[in-house]
Coordinates of N, CA and C in Angstrom, one line a residue:
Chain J
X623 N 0.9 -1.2 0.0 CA 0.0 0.0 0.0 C 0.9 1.2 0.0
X624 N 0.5 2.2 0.0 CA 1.2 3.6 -0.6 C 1.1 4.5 0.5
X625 N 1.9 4.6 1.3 CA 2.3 5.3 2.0 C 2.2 7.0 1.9
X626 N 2.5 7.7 0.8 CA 2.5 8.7 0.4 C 2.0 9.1 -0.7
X627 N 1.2 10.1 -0.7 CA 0.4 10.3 -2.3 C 0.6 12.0 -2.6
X628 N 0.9 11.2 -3.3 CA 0.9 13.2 -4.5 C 0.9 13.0 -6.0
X629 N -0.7 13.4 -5.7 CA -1.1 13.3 -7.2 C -1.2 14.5 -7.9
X630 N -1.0 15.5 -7.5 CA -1.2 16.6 -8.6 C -0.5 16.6 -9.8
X631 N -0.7 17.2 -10.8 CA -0.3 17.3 -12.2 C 0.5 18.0 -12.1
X632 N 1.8 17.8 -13.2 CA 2.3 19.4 -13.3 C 2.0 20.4 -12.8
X633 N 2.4 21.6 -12.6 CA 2.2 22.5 -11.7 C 2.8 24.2 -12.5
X634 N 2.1 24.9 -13.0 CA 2.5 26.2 -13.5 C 2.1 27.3 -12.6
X635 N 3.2 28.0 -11.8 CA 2.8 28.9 -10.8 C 3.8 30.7 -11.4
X636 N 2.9 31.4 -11.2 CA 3.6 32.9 -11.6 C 4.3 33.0 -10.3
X637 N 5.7 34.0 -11.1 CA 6.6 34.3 -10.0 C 6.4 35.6 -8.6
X638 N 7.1 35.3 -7.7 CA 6.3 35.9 -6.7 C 4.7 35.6 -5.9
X639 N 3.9 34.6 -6.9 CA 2.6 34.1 -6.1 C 2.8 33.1 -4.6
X640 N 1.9 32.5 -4.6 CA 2.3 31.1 -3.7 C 1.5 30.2 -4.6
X641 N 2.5 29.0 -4.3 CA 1.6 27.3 -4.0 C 1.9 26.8 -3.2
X642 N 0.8 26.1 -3.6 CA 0.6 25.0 -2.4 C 0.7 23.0 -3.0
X643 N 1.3 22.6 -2.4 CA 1.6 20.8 -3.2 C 1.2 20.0 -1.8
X644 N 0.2 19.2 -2.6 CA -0.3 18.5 -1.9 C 0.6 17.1 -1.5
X645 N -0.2 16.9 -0.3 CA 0.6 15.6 0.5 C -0.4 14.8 1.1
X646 N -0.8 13.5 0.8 CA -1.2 12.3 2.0 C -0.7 11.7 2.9
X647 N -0.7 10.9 3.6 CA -0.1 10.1 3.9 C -0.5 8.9 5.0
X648 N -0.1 7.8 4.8 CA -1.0 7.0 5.2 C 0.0 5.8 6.3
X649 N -0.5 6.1 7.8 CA 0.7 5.1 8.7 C -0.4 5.1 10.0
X650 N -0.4 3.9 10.4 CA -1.2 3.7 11.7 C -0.2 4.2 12.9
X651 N 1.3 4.5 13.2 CA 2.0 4.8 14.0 C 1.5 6.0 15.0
X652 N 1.5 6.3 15.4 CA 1.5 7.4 16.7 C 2.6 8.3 16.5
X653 N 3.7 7.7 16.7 CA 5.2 9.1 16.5 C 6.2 8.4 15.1
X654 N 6.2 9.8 13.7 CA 6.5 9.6 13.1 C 7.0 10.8 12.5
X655 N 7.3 11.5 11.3 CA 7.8 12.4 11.0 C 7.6 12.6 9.0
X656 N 7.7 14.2 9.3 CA 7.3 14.3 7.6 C 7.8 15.3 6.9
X657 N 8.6 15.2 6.0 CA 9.9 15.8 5.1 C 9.6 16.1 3.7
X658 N 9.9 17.2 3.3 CA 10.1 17.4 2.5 C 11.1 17.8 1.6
X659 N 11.4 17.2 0.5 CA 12.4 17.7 -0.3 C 12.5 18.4 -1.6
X660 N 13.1 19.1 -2.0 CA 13.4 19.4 -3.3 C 14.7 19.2 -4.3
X661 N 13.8 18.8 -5.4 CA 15.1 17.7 -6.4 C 14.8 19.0 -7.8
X662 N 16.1 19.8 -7.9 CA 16.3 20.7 -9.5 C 16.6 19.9 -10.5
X663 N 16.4 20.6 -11.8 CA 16.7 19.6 -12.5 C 18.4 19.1 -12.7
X664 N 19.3 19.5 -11.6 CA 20.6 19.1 -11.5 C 20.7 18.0 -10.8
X665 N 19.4 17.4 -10.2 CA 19.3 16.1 -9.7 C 19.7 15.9 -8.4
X666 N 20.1 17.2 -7.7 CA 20.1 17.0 -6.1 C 19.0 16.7 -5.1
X667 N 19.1 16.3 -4.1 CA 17.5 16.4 -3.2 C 18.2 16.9 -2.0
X668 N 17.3 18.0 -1.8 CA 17.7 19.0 -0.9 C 17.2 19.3 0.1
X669 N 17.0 19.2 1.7 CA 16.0 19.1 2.3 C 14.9 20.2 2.9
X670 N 13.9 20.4 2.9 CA 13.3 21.9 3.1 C 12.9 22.2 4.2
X671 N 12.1 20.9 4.9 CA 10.9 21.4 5.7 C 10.9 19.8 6.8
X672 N 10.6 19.8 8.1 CA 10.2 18.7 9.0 C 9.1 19.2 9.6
X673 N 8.2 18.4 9.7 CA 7.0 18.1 10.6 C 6.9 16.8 11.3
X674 N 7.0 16.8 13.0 CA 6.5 16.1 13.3 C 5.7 15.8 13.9
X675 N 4.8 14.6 14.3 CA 3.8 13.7 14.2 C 2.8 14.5 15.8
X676 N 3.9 14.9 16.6 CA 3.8 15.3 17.9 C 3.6 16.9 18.0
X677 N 4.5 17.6 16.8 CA 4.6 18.7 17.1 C 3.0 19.6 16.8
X678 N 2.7 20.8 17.6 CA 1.6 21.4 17.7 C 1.7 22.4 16.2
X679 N 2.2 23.1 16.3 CA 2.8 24.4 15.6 C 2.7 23.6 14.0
X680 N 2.4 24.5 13.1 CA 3.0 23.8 11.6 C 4.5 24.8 11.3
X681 N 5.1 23.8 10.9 CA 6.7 24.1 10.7 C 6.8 25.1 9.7
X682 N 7.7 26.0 10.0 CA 8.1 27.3 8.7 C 9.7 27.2 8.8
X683 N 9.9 27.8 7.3 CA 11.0 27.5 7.5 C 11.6 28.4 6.3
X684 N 11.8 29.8 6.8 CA 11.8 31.0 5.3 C 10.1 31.1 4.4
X685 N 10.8 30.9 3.4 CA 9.5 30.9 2.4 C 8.6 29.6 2.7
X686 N 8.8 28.6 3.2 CA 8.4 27.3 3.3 C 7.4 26.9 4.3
X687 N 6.3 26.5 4.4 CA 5.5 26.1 5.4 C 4.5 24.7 5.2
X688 N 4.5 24.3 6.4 CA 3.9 23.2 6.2 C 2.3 23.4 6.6
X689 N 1.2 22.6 6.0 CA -0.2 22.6 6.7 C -0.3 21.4 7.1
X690 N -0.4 21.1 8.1 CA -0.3 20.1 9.0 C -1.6 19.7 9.4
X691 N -2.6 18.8 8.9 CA -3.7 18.5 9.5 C -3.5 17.0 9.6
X692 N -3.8 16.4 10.9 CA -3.4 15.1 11.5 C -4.5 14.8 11.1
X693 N -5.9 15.0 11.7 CA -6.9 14.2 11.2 C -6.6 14.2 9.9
X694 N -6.7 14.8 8.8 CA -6.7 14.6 7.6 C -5.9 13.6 7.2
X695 N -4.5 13.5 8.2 CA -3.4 12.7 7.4 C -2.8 13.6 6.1
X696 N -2.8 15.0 6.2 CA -2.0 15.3 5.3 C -1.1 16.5 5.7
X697 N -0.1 17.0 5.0 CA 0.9 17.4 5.0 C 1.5 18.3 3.6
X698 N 0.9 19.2 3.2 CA 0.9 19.7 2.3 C 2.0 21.1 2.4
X699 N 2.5 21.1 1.5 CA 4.0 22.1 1.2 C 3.3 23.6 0.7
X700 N 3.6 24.8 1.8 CA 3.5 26.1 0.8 C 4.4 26.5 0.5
X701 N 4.9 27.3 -0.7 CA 5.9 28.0 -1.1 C 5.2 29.2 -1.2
X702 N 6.2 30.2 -0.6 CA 5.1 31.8 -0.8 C 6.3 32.3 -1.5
X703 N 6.0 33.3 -2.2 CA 6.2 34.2 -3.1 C 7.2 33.3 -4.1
X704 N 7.1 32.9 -5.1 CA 7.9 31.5 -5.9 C 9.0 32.4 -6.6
X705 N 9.6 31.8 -6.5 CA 11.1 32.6 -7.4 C 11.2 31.5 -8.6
X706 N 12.0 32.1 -9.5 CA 12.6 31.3 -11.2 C 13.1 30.0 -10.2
X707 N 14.0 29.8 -9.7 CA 15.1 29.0 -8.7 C 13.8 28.2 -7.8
X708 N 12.4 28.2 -7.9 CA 12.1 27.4 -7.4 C 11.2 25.8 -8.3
X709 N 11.8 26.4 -9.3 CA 11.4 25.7 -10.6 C 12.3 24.1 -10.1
X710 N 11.0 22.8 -9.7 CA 11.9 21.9 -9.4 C 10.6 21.1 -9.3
X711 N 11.3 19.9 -8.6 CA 10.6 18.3 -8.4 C 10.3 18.5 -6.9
X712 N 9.7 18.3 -5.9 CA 9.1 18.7 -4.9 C 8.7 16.6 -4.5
X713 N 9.3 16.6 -3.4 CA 8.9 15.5 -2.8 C 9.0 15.5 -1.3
X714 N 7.9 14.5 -1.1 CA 7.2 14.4 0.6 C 7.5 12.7 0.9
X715 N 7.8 13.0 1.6 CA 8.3 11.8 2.6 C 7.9 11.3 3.8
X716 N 7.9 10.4 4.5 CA 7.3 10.2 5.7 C 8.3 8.9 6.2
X717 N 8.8 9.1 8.0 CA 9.5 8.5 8.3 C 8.9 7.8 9.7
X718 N 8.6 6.5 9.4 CA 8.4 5.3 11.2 C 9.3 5.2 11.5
X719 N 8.9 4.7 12.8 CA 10.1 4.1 13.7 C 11.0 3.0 13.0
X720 N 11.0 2.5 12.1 CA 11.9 2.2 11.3 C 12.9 2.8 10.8
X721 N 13.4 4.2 10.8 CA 13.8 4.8 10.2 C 14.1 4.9 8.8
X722 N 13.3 4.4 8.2 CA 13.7 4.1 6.6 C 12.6 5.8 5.9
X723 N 12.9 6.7 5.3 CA 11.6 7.4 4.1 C 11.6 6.7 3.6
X724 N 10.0 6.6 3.4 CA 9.4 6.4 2.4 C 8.8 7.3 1.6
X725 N 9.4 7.9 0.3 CA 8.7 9.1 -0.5 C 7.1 8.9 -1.6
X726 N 7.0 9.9 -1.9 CA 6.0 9.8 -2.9 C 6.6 10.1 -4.2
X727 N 5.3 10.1 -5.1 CA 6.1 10.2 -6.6 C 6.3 11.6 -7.0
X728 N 6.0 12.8 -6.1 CA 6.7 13.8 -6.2 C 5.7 15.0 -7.1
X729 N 5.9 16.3 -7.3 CA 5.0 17.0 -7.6 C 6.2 18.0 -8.8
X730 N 6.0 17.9 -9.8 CA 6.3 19.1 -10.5 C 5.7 20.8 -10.5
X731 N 7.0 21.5 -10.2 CA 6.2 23.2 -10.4 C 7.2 23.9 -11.3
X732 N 6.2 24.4 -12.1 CA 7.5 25.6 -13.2 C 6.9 26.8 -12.6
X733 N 7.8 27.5 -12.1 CA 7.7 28.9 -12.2 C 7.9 29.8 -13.3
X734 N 7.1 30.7 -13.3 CA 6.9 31.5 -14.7 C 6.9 32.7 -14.3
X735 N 7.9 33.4 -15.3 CA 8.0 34.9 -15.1 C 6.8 36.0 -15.4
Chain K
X597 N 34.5 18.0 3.1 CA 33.7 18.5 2.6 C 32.6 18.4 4.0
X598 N 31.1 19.5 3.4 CA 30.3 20.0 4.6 C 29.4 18.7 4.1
X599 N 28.9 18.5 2.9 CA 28.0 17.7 2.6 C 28.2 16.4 2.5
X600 N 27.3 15.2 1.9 CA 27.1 14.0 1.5 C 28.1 13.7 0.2
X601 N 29.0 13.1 0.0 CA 29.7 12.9 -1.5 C 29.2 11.0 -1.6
X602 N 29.2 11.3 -3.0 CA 29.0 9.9 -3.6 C 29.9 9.9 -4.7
X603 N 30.7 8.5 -5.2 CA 31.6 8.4 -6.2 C 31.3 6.8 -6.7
X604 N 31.3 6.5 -8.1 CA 31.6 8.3 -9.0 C 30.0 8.1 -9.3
X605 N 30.1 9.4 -9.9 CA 28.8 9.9 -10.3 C 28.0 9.4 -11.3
X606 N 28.7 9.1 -12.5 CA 28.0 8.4 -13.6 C 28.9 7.2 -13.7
X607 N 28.0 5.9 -14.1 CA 28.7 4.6 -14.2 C 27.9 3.7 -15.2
X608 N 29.0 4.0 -15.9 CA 28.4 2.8 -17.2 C 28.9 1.5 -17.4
X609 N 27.8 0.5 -17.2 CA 28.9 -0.7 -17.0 C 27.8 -1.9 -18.2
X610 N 28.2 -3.1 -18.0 CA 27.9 -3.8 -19.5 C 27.2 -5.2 -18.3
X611 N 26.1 -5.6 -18.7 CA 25.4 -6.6 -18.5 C 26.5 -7.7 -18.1
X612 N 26.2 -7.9 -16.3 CA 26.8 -9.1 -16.1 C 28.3 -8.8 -15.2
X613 N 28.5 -7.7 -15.2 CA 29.8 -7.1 -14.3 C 29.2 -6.3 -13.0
X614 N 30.2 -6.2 -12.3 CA 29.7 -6.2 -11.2 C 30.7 -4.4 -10.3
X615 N 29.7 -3.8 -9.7 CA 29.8 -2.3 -9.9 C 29.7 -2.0 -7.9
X616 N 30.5 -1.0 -8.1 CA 30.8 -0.7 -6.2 C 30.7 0.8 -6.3
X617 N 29.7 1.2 -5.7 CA 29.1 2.5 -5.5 C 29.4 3.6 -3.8
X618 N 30.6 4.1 -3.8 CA 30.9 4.8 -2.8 C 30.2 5.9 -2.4
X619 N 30.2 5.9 -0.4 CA 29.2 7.0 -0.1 C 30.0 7.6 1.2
X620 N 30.6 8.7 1.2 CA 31.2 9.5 2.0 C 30.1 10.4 3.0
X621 N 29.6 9.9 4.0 CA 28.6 10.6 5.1 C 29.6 11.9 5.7
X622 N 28.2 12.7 5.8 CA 28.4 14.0 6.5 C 29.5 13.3 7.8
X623 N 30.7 13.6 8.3 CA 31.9 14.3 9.0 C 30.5 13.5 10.6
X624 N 30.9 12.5 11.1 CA 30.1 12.7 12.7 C 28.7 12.1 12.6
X625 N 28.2 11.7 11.6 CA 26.6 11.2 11.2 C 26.9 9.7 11.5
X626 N 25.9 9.4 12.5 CA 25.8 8.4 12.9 C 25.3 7.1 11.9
X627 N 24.4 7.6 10.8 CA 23.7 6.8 10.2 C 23.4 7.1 9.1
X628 N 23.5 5.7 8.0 CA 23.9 6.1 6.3 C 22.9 5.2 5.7
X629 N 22.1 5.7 5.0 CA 21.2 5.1 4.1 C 21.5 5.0 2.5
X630 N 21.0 3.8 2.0 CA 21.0 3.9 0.4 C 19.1 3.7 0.2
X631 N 19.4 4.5 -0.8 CA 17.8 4.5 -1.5 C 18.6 4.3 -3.2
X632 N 17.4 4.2 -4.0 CA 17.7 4.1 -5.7 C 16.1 4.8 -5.9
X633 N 16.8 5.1 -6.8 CA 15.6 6.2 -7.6 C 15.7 6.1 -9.1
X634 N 14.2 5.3 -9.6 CA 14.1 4.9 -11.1 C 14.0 6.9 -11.6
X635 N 13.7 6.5 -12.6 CA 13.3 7.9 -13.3 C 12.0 8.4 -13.1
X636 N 11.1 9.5 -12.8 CA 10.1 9.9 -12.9 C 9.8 9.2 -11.5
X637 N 10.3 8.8 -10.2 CA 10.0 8.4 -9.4 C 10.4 9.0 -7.9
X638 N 9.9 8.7 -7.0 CA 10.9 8.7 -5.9 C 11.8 7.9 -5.0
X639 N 12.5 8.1 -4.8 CA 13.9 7.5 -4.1 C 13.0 6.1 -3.6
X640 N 13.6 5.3 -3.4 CA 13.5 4.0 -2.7 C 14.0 3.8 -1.4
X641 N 13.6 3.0 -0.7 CA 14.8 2.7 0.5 C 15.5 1.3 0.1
X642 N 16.5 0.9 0.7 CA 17.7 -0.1 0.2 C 18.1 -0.6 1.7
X643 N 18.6 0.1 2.4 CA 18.8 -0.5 3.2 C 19.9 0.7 4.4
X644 N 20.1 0.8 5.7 CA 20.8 1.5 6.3 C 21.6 0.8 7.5
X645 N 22.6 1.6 7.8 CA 23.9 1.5 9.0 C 23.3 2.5 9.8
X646 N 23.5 1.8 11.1 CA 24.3 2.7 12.5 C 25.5 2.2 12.7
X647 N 26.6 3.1 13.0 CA 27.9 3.4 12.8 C 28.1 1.7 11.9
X648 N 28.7 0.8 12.4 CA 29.2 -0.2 11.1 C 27.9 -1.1 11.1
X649 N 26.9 -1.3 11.7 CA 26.1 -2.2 12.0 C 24.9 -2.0 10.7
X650 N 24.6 -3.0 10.2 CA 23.3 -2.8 9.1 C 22.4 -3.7 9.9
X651 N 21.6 -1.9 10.2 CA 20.4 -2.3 10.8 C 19.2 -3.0 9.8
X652 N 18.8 -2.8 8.7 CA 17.7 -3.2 7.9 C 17.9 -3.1 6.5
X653 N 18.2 -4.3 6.2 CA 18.5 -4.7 4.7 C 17.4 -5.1 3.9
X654 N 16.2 -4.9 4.4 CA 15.2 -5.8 3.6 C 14.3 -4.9 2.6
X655 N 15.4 -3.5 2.0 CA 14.6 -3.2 0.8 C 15.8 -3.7 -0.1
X656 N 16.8 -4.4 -0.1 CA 17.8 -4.6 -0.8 C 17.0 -5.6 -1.8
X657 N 17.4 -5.4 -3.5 CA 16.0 -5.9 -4.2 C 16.4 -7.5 -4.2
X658 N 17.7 -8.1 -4.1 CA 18.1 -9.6 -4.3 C 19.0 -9.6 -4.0
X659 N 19.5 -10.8 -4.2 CA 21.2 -11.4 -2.9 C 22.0 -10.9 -4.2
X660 N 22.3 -10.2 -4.9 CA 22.9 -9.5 -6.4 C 23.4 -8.2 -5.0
X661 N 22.9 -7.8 -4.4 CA 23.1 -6.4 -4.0 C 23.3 -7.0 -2.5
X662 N 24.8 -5.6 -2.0 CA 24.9 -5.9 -1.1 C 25.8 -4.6 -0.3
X663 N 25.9 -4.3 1.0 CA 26.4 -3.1 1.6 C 26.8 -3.3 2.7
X664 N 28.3 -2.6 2.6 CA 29.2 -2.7 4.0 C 29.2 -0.9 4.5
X665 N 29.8 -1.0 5.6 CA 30.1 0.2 6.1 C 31.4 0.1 7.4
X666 N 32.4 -0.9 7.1 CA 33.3 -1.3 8.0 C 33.9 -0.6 8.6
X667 N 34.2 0.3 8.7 CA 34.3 1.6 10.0 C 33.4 2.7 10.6
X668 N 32.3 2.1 10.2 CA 31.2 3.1 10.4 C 31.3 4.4 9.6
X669 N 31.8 4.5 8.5 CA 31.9 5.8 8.2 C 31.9 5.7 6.7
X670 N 32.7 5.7 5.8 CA 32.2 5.6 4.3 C 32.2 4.0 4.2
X671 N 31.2 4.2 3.8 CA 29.8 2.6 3.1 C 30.3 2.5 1.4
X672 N 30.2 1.2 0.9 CA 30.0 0.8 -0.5 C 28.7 -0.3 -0.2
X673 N 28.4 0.1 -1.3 CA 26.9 -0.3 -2.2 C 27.5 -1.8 -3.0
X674 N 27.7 -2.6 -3.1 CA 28.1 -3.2 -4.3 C 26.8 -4.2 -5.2
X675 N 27.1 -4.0 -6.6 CA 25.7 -4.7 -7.2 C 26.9 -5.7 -7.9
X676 N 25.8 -7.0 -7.8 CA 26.8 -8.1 -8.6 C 26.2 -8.3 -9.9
X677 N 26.7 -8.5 -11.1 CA 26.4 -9.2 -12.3 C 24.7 -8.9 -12.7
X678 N 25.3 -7.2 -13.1 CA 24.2 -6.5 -13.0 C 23.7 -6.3 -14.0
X679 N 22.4 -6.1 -14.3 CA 21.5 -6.4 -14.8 C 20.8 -4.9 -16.0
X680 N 20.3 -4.9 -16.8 CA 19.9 -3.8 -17.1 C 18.8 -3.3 -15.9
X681 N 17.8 -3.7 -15.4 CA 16.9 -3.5 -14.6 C 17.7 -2.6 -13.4
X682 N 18.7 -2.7 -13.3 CA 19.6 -2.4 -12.3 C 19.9 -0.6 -12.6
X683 N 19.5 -0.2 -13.9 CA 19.9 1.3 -14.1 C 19.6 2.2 -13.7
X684 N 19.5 3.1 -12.6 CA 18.7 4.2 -11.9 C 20.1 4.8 -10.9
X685 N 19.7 6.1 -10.1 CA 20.1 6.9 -9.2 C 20.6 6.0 -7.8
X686 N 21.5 6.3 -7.6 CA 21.7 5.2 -6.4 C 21.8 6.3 -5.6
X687 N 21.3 7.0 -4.3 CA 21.4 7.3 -3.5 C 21.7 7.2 -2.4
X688 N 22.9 8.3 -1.6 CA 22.8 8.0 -0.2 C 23.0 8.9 0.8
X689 N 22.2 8.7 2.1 CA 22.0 9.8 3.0 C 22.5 9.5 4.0
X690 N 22.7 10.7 5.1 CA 23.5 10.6 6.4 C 22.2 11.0 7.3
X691 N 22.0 10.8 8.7 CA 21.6 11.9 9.5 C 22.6 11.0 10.7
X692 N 22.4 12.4 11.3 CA 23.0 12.6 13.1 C 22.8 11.6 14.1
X693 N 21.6 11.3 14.0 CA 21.8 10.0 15.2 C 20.6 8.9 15.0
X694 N 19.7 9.2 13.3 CA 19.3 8.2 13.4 C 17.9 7.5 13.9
X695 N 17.5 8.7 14.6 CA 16.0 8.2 15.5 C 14.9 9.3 13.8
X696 N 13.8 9.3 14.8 CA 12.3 9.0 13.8 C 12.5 10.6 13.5
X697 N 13.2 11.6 14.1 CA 13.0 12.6 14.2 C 14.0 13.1 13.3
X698 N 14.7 12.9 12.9 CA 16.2 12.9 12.6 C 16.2 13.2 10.6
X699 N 16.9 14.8 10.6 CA 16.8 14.5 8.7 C 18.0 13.8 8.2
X700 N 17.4 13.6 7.2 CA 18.5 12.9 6.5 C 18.9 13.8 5.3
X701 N 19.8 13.8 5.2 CA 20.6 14.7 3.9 C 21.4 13.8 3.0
X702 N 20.9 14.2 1.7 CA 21.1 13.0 0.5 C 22.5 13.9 0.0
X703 N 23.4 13.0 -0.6 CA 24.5 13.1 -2.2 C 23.7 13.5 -2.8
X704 N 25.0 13.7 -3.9 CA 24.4 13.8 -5.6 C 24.1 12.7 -6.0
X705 N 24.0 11.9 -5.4 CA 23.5 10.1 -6.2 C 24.6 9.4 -7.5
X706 N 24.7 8.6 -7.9 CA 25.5 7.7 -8.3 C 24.1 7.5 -9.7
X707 N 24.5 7.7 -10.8 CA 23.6 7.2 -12.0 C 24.3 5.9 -12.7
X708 N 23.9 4.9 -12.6 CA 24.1 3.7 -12.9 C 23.7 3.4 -14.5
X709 N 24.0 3.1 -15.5 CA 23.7 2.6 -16.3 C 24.1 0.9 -16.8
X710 N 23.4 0.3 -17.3 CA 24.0 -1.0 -17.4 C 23.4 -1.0 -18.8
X711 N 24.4 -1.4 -19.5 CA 23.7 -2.0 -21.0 C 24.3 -3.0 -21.3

């Protein structure tokens, strides 16, 4: 079963606006954690953003914030005001007591001047 | 260096030879993961170390694949008599100590090709 979902389509956002990339995620655990990354197309993955399972507050972090709704089970990525440089692959992850991520298939955004 | 290094970066090797994938952890990181990442996907898990110890091998895809970390500190990947199926991003990450809370910071990944 699939742990992580991110189904949106491609993604065309004007510069300077915000988006928002959706995230599910699916784990019966109690304490666990939720990451985000970003992959350019130079193929690095970079890390942006943590939420965890416990924490009250939704995580910011610069331009970056998390929406954090537990009942929902989701975990969805803002990016406010988008720059050219944020033109990338966008991926959410989720980590059990296992320590192993498990990611999703990831969300494309072009930013447009 | 401050970050994750992986070596070498691109590897082209020929159906049936057998390929060792180096991963230099952040300087003090207790714990080192490999993931592989097909194309148009996201990373995988493979399997991870605490300091030399492999705690959980059971995303490793067959007994073809295999991973040391003998001083707890730089790990090799090695794939045996490798396969085209075998061509994707080989990744690998560090974090600090390891627990649920803990980020992990990836390399530039190792791109594998086998023809």
């Amino acid at each position: 079963a699939q742990k992580i979902t991110q189904t949106q389509p491609g993604m065309f956002v004007q510069e300077k606006e915000a988006v928002t990339l959706d995230c599910t995620y699916d784990t019966s655990d109690q304490s666990y954690g939720l990451f985000w990354y970003k992959q350019p197309s130079s193929g690095e993955m970079i890390f942006l953003i943590y939420q965890g399972s416990y924490d009250e507050q939704n995580a910011t972090e610069g331009r970056y914030s998390l929406n954090f709704q537990k009942a929902r089970k989701s975990a969805n990525l803002v990016i406010s005001a988008s720059q050219l440089g944020d033109s990338a692959m966008y991926f959410c992850a989720m980590r059990e007591g296992n320590n192993r991520l498990a990611f999703g298939k990831g969300n494309q955004v072009v930013v447009i001047p | 260096g401050a970050g994750v290094s992986q070596s070498p970066r691109y590897k082209v090797t020929k159906r049936g030879q057998d390929v060792a994938l180096r991963c230099d952890p952040i300087s003090g990181h207790v714990s080192l993961y490999w993931y592989r990442q097909a194309l148009g996907q996201g990373p995988e898990f493979l399997t991870y170390f605490n300091y030399e110890a492999q705690q959980d091998k059971s995303g490793l895809p067959n007994d073809r694949f295999s991973a040391e970390r003998p001083e707890g500190s730089i790990s090799t990947l090695t794939i045996q008599r490798t396969e085209q199926r075998d061509s994707a991003m080989y990744r690998c990450a560090s974090s600090l100590v390891g627990t649920s809370t803990d980020t992990q910071y990836f390399g530039p990944g190792t791109r594998l090709t086998v023809l």
